[in-house]
Coordinates of C-alpha atoms in Angstrom, one line a residue:
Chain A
X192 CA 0.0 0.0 0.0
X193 CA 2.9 2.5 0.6
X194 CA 4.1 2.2 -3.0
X195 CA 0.6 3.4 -4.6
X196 CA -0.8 6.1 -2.4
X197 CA -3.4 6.9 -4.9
X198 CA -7.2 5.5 -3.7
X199 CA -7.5 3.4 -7.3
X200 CA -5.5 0.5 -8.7
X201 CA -5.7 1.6 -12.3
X202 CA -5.8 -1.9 -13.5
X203 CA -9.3 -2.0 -12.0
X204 CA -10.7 0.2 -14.6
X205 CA -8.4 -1.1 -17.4
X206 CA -10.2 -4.4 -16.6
X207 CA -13.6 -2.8 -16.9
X208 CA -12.9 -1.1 -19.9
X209 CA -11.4 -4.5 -21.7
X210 CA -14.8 -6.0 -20.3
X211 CA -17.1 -3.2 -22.0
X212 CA -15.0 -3.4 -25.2
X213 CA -14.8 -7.6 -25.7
X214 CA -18.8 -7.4 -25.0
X215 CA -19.5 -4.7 -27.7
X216 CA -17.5 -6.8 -30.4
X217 CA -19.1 -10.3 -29.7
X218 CA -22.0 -8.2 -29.7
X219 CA -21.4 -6.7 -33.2
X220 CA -19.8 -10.2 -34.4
X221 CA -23.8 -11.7 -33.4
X222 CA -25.6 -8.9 -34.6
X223 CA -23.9 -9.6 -38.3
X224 CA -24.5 -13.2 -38.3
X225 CA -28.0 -13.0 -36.8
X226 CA -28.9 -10.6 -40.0
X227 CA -27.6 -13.2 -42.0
X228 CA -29.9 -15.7 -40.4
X229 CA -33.0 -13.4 -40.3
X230 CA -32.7 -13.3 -44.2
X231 CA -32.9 -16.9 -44.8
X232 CA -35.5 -17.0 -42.2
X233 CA -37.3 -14.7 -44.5
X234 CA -36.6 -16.9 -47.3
X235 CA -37.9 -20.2 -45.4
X236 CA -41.4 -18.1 -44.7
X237 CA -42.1 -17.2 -48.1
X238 CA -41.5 -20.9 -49.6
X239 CA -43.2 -22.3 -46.7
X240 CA -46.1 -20.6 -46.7
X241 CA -47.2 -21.5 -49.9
X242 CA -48.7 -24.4 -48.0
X243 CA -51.4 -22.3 -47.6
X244 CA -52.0 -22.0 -51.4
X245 CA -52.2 -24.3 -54.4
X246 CA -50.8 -23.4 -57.5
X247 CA -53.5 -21.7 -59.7
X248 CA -53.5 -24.6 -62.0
X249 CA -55.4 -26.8 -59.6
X250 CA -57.9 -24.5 -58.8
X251 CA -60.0 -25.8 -61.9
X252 CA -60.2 -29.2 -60.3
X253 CA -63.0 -30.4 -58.7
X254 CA -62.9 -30.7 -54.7
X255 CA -64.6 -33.0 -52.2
X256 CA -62.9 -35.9 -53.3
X257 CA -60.1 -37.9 -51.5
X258 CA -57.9 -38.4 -54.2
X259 CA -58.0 -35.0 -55.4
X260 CA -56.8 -34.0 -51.5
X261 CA -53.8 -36.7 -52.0
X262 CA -53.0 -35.2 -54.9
X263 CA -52.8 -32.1 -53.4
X264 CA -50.6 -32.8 -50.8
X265 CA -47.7 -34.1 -53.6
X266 CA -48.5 -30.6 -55.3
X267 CA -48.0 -29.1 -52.2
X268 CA -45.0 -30.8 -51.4
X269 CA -43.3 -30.4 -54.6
X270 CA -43.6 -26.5 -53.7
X271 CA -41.7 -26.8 -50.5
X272 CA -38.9 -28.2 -51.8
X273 CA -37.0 -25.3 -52.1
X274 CA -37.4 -24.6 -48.5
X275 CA -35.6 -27.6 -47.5
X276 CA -32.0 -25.9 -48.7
X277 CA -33.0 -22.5 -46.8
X278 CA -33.7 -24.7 -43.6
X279 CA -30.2 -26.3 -43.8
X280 CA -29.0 -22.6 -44.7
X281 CA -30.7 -21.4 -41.7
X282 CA -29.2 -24.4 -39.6
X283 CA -25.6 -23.7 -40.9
X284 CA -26.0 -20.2 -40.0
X285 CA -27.3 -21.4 -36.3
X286 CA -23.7 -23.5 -36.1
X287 CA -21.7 -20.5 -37.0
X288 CA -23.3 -18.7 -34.4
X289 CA -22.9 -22.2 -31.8
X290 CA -18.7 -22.0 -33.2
X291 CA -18.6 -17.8 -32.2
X292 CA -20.1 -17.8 -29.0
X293 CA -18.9 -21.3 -27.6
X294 CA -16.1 -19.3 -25.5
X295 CA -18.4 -17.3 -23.7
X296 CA -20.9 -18.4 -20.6
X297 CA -23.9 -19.2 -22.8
X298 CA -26.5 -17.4 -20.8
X299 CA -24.8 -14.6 -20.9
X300 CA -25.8 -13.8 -23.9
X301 CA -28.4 -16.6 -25.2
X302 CA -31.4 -13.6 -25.4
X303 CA -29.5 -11.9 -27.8
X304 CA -30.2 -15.0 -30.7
X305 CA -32.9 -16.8 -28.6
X306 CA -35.3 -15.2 -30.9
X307 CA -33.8 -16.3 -34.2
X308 CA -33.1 -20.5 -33.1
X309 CA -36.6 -20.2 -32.0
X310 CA -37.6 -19.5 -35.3
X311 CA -35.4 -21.7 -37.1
X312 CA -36.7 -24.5 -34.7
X313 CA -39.8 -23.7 -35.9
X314 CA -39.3 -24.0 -40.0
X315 CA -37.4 -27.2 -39.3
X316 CA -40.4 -28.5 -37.6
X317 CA -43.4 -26.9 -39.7
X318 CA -40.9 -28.1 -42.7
X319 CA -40.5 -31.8 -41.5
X320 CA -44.0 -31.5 -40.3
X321 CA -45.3 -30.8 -44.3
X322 CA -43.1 -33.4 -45.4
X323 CA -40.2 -31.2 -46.8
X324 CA -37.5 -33.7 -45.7
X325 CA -39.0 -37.4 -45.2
X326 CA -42.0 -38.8 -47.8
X327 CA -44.0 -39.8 -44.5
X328 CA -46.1 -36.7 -43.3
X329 CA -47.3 -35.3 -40.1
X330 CA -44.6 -36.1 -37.7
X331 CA -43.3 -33.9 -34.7
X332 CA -39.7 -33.7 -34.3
X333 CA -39.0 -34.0 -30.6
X334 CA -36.8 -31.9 -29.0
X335 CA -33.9 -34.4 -29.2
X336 CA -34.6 -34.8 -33.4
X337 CA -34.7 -31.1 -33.8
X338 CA -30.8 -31.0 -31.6
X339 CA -29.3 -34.1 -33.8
X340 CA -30.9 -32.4 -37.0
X341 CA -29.3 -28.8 -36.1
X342 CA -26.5 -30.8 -34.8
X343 CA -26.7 -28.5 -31.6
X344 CA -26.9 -30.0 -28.2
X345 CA -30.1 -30.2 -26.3
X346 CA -31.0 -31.2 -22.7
X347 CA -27.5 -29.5 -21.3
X348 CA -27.5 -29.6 -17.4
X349 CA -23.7 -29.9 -16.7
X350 CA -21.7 -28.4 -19.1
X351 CA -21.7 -25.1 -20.5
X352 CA -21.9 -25.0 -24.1
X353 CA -24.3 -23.4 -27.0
X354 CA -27.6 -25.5 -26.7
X355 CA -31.2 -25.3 -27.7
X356 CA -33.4 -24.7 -24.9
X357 CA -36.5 -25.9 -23.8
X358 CA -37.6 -22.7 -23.8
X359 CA -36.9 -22.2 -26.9
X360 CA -38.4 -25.7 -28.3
X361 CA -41.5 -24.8 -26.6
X362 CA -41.8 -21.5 -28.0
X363 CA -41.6 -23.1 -31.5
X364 CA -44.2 -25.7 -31.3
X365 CA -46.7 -22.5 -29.8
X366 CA -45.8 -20.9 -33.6
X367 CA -46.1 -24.5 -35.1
X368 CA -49.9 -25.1 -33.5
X369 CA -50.6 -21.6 -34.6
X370 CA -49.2 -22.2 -38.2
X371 CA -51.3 -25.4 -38.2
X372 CA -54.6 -23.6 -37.1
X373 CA -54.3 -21.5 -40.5
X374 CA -53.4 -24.2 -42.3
X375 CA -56.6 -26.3 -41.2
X376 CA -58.9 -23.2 -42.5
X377 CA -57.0 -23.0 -45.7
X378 CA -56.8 -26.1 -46.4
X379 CA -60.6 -26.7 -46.6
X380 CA -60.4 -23.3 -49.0
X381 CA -58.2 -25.7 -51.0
X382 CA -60.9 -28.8 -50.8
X383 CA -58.0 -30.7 -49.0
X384 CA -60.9 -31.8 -46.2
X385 CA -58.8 -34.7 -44.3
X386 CA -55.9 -32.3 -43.8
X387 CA -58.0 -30.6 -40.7
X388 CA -58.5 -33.8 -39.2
X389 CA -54.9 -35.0 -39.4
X390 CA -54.1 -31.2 -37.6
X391 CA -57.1 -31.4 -34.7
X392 CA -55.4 -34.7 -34.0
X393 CA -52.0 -33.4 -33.8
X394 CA -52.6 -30.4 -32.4
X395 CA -54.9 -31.9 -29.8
X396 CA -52.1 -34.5 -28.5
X397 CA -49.8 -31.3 -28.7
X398 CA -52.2 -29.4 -26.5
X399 CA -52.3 -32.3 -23.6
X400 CA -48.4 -32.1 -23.3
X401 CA -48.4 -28.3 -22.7
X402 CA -51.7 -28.9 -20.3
X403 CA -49.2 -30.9 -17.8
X404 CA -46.8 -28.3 -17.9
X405 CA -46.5 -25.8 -14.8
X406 CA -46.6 -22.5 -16.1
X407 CA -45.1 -19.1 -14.5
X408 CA -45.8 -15.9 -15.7
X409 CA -43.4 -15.5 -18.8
X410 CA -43.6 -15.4 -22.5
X411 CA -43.8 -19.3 -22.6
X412 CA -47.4 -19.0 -20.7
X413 CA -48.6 -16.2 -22.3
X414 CA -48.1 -18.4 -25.6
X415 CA -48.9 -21.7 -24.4
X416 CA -52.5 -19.4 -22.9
X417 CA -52.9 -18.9 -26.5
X418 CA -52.9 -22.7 -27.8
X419 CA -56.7 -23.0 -26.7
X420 CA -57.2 -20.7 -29.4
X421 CA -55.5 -22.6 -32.5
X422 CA -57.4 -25.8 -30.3
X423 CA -60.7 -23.9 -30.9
X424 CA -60.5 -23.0 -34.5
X425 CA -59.2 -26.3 -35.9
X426 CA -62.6 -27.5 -34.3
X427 CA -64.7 -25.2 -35.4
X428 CA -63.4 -26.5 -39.1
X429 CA -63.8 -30.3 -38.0
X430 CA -67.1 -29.4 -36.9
X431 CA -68.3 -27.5 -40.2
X432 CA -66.9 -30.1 -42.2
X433 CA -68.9 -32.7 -40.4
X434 CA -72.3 -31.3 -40.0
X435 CA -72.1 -31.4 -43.8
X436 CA -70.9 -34.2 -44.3
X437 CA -67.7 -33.6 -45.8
X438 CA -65.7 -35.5 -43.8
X439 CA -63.7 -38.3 -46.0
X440 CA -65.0 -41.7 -44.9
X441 CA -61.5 -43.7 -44.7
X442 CA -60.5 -40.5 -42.8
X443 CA -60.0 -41.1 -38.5
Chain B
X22 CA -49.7 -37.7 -14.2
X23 CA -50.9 -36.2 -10.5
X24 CA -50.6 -32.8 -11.4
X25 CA -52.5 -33.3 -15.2
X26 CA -55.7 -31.5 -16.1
X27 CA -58.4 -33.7 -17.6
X28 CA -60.6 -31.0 -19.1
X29 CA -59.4 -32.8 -22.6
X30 CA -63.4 -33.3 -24.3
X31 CA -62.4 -36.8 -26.2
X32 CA -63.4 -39.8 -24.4
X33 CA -60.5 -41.5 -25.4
X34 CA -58.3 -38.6 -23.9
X35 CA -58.2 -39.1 -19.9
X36 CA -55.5 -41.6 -19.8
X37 CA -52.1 -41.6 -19.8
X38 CA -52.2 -42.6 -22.8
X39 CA -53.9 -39.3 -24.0
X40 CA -50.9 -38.5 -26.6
X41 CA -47.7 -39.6 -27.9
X42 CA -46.2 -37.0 -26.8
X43 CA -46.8 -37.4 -23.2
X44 CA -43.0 -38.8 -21.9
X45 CA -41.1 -35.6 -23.7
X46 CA -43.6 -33.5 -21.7
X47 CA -42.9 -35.1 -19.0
X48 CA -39.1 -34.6 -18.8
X49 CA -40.1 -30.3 -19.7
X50 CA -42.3 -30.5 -16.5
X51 CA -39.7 -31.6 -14.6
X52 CA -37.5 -29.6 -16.3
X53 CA -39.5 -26.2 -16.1
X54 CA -40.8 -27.0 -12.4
X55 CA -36.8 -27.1 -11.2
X56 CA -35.8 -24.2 -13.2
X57 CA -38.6 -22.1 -11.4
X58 CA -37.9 -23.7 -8.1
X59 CA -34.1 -22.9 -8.2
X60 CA -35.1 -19.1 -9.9
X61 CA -37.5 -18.6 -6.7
X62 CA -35.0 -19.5 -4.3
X63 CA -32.2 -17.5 -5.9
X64 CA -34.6 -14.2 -5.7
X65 CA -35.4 -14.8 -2.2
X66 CA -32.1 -15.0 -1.2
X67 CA -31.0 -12.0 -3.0
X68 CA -33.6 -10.3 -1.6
X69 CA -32.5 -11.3 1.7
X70 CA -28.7 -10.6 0.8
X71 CA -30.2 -6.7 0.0
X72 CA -31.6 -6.1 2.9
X73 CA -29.2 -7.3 4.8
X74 CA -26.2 -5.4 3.4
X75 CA -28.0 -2.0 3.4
X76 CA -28.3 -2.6 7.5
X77 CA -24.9 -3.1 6.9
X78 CA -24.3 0.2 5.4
X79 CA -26.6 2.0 7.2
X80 CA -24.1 0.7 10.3
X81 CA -21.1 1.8 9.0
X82 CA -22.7 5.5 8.2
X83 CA -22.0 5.4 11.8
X84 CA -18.3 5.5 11.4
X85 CA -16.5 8.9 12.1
X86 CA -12.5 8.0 11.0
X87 CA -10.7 7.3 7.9
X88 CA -8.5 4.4 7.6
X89 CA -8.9 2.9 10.7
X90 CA -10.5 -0.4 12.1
X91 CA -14.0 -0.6 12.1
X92 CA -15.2 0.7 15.7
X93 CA -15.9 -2.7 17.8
X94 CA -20.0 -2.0 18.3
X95 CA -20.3 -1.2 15.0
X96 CA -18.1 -4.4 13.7
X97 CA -20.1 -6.4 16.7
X98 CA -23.2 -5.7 14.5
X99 CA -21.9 -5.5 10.9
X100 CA -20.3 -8.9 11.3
X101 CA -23.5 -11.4 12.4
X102 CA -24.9 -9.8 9.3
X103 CA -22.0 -10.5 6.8
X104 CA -22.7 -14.3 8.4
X105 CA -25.9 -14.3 7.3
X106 CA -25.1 -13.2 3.9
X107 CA -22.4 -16.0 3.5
X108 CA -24.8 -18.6 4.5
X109 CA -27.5 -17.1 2.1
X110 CA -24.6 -17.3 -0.9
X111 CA -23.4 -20.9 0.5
X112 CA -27.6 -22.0 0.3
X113 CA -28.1 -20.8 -3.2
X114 CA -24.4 -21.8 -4.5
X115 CA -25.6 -25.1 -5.5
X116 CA -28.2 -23.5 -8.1
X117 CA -25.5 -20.9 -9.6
X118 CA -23.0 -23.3 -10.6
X119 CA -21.4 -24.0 -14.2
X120 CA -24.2 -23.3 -16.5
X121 CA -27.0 -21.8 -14.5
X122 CA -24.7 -19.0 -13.0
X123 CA -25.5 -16.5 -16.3
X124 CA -28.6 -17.9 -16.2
X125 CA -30.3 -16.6 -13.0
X126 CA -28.2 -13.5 -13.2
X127 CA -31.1 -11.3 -13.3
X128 CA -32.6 -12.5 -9.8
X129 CA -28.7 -12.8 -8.2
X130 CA -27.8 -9.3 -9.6
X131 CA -29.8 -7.3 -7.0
X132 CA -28.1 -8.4 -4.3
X133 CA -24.5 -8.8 -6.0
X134 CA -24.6 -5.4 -6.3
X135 CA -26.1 -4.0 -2.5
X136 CA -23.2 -6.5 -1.1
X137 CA -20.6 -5.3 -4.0
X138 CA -21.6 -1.3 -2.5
X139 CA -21.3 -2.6 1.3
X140 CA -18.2 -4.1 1.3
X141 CA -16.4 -1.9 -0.8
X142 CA -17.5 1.2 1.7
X143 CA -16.2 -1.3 4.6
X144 CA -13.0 -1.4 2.7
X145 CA -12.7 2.3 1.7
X146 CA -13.5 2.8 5.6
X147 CA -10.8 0.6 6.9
X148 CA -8.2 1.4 3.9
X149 CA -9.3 4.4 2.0
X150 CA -8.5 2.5 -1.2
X151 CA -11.2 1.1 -3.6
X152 CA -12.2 -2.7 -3.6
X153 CA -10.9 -4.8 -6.2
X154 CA -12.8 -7.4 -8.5
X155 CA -10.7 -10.2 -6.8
X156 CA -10.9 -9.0 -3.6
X157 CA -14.9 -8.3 -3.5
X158 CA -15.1 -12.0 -5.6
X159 CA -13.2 -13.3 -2.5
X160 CA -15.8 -12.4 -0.1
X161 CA -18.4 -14.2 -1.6
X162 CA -18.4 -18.1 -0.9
X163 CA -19.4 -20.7 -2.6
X164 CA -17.9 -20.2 -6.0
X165 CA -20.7 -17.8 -6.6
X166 CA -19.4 -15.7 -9.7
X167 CA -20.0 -11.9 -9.1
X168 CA -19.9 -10.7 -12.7
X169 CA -17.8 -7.3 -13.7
X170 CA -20.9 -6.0 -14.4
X171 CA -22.4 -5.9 -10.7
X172 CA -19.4 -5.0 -9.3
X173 CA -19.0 -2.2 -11.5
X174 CA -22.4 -0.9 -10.6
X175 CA -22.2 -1.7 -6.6
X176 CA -19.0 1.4 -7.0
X177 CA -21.5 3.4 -8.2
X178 CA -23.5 3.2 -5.3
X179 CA -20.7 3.5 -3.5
X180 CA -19.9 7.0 -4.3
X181 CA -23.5 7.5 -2.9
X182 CA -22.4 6.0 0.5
X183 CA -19.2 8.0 0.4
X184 CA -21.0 10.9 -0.2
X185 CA -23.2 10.7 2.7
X186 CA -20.6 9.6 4.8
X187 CA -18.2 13.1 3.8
X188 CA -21.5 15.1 4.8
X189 CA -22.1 13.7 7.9
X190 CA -18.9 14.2 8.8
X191 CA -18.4 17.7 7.5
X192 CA -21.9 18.6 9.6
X193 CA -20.6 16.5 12.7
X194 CA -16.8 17.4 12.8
X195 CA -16.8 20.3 10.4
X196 CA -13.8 18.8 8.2
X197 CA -13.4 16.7 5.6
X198 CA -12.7 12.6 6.5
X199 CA -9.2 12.4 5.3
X200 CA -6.7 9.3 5.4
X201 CA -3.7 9.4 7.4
X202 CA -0.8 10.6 5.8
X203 CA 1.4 8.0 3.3
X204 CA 4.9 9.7 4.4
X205 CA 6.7 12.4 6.2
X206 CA 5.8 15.5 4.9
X207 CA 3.0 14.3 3.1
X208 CA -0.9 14.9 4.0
X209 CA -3.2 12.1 3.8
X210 CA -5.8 12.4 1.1
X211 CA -9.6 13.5 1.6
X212 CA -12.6 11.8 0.8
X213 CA -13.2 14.6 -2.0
X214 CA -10.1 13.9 -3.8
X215 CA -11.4 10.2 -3.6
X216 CA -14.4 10.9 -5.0
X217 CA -13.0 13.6 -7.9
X218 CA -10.7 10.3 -8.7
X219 CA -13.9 8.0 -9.1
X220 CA -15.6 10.1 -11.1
X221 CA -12.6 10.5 -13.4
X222 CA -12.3 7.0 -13.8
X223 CA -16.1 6.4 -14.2
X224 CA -16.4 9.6 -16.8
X225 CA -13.3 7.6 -18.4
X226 CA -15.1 4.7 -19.5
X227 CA -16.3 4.5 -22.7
X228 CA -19.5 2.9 -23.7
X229 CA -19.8 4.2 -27.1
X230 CA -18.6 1.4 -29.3
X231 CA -20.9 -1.4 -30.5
X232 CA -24.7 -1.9 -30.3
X233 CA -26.5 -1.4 -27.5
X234 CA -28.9 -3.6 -26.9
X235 CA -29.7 -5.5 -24.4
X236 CA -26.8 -4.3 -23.1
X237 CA -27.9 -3.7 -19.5
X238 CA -24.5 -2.1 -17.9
X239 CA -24.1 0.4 -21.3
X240 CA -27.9 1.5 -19.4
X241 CA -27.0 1.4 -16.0
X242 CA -23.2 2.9 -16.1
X243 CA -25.4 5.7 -18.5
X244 CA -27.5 6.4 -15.6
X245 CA -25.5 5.9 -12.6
X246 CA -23.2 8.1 -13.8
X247 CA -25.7 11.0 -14.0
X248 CA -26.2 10.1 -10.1
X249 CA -22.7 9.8 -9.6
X250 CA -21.9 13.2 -10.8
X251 CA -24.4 14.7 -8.3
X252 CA -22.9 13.0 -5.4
X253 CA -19.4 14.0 -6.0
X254 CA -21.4 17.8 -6.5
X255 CA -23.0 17.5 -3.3
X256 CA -20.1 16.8 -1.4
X257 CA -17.7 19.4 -3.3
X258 CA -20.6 22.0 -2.4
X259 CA -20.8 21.1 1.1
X260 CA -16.9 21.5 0.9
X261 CA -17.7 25.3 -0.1
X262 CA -19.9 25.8 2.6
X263 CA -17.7 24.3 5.3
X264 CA -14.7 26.7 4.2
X265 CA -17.2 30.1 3.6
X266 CA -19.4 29.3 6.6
X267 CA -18.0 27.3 8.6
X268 CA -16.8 29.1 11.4
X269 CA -20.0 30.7 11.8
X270 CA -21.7 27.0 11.7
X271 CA -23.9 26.4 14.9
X272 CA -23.0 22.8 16.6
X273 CA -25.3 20.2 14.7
X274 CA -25.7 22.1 11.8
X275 CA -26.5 20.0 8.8
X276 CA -25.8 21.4 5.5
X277 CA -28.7 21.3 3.1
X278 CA -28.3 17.9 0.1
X279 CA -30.4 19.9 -2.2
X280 CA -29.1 23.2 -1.8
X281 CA -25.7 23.2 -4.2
X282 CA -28.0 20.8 -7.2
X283 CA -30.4 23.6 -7.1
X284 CA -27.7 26.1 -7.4
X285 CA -26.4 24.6 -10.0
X286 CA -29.6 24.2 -11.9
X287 CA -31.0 27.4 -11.6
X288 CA -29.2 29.5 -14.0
X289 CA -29.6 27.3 -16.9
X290 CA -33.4 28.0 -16.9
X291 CA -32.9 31.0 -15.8
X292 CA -30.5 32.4 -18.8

């Protein structure tokens, strides 16, 4: 103490200083890369979403029938296609990210791209969920599908390293169940009539998992609150469709 | 399933066998119900640790000397509390290691920082010098991380305590609290050169660069340092006083806080 009579060890602000200066560049390094990823989220939306429509073309044909619905579906997958590449785009972008920030403590700064694997999450499962990937149809990736096909960890307890949350997994499926509600409407606008059925299903098994759950007030409840909802207006479709008989017979 | 709602309307839908998905949703209850249990406990205890260092501030406010040991009823009273706080880190320790201490940052931060602010003004007290990052991370047990960030912003609130404490003393001694010299020859410094050096170092930091969001301490240093600035004002103002007025200065006089920030407001609204 007799060497430095001064009341501050400079080094303590140096320190500080480094600190506020190594946060504002990983902070700039994310902000770039999470651009990046916004724009092939973008990309991913648009091809996606054409689930909701059918290609002009098959407008002319006539609805109500099964086959015609089947046929729609290939139609419809033969649109997605291209949003299998902007998934793996998206995913690629995700492990870039995973690569930058693996030196850091992860919940430091996990809000800062919590957002944007949410999202991705959510295309990958919509997109396996229309069939983009497998032939089969109608599946839900679990949480531990959607780590090995992001090739991110998932479930981390006792190690520190970029993951996908639970949180986050969570969040996406409350987008899916939405995305799944318009899809239900529109596809009846489309004279695809089993699709809703296939969805009040799904979304109903969907529904029971998040009943169990033990909510606090935070953004998950306020979405999972919203489920009911999506719940509500795939049966209102089911139930218009049955009281005029429109239901396919073979359907469940 | 004890815990499951059976509002589901399909007959088939009130077993456990209700959907596939039932196991997965499992593990996230689990998951989710720990995460909040450990999150409640942390806030508690922060809570707690708050409280407790404040009392412990407000204790040594008491304190009338510069670099010298705590006074022994004062110390008697700080110390039982400074236990508590230790066992209150050691209980939560558990639920802030590896991973999870970033995570429940937000709920541990409160009372990172009150304890950060009451045991650097201990140390200022005993030492007059200003409480390293190591030294305040060694008073916290349990491997509990205090981040840069919370000790950054418990100085701030330090230079609140310190300016209180150079009041007080000014309106109960009528001088300055100054160290005791380094050297022949040499006078020991006074808490106003103290606090001109803080706020040098603090207005030193620069918080320009990058983006800032989300970035909590860019907000906080911006704002504390507006309050910072006002303390070291106060305290130079009640410097001005003591050397105009103070011979004239009844016993127990008390200068007024507000009196030099008004001062210096007025003629900027009124030019």
């Amino acid at each position: 103490m007799a060497g430095s009579r001064g009341m501050i060890d400079p080094a303590i602000f140096e320190q500080i200083q480094a600190n506020i200066d190594d946060d504002s560049q990983l902070r700039d390094e994310v902000r770039n890369i999470l651009q990046k990823r916004e724009r092939q989220g973008r990309m991913t939306l648009s091809v996606l979403s054409r689930a909701h429509s059918v290609p002009a073309a098959e407008r002319t044909v006539p609805r109500t029938s099964h086959i015609i619905a089947t046929l729609n579906l290939q139609i419809v997958k033969e649109a997605l296609k291209p949003a299998r590449s902007s998934i793996d785009e998206q995913i690629q972008t995700i492990s870039e990210l995973g690569a930058m920030v693996s030196k850091y403590p992860y919940y430091k700064y996990n809000h800062l791209w919590t957002r944007h694997t949410q999202e991705t999450i959510r295309s990958l499962i919509f997109g396996v969920w229309l069939g983009v990937y497998e032939p089969e149809q109608g599946t839900l990736l679990t949480i531990k599908e959607v780590g090995s096909s992001m090739n991110v960890p998932v479930d981390v307890k006792d190690r520190d390293v970029f993951h996908i949350t639970t949180e986050e997994y969570l969040l996406a499926l409350t987008d899916l169940i939405e995305e799944l509600a318009r899809l239900a409407v529109n596809s009846v606008t489309l004279g695809d009539f089993q699709r809703p059925l296939q969805i009040s299903k799904f979304v109903k098994e969907l529904h029971a998992g998040f009943q169990i759950l033990n909510m606090k007030n935070d953004v998950l409840r306020r979405k999972s609150d919203g489920i009911k909802y999506s719940v509500k207006k795939i049966e209102d479709v089911v139930y218009d469709l049955s009281l005029r008989n429109l239901i396919p017979r073979n359907a469940s | 399933m004890a815990g499951q709602k059976h509002d589901l309307d399909e007959k088939d839908m009130d077993t456990s066998d209700v959907s596939p998905f039932m196991p997965m949703f499992q593990g996230f209850r689990d998951e989710l119900d720990q995460h909040q249990e450990r999150r409640e406990r942390i806030i508690k205890a922060s809570r707690d640790i708050t409280a407790l260092s404040k009392k412990i501030i407000f204790s040594l406010q008491r304190v009338r000397h510069l670099q010298q040991p705590i006074p022994p009823p004062i110390a008697k009273e700080t110390n039982t509390r400074y236990k508590s706080i230790q066992e209150l880190f050691t209980t939560i320790a558990p639920d802030l290691q590896g991973i999870n201490s970033w995570r429940y940052q937000k709920q541990i931060s409160g009372g990172c920082q009150e304890f950060v602010e009451a045991i650097s003004f201990q140390h200022y007290l005993e030492t007059q010098r200003l409480l390293t990052h190591a030294e305040a991370q060694a008073l916290i047990p349990g491997g509990v991380e205090l981040t840069t960030d919370d000790y950054v912003l418990g100085l701030f609130d330090l230079t609140g305590e310190l300016m209180r404490f150079g009041i007080t003393n000014i309106a109960t001694n009528g001088t300055l609290p100054r160290g005791t010299p380094a050297g022949e020859g040499s006078e020991g410094r006074d808490i106003l050169m103290d606090l001109r050096a803080i706020r040098t170092h603090f207005e030193s930091l620069d918080t320009s660069s990058g983006p800032n969001d989300f970035s909590y301490l860019k907000k906080d240093i911006q704002k504390k340092t507006e309050v910072m600035r006002e303390s070291v004002g106060k305290v130079e103002y009640a410097a001005y006083g003591m050397i105009i007025r103070g011979r004239e200065r009844p016993k127990g006089w008390v200068p007024d806080l507000n009196e030099g920030q008004d001062r210096g407001r007025e003629p900027v609204e009124s030019y």
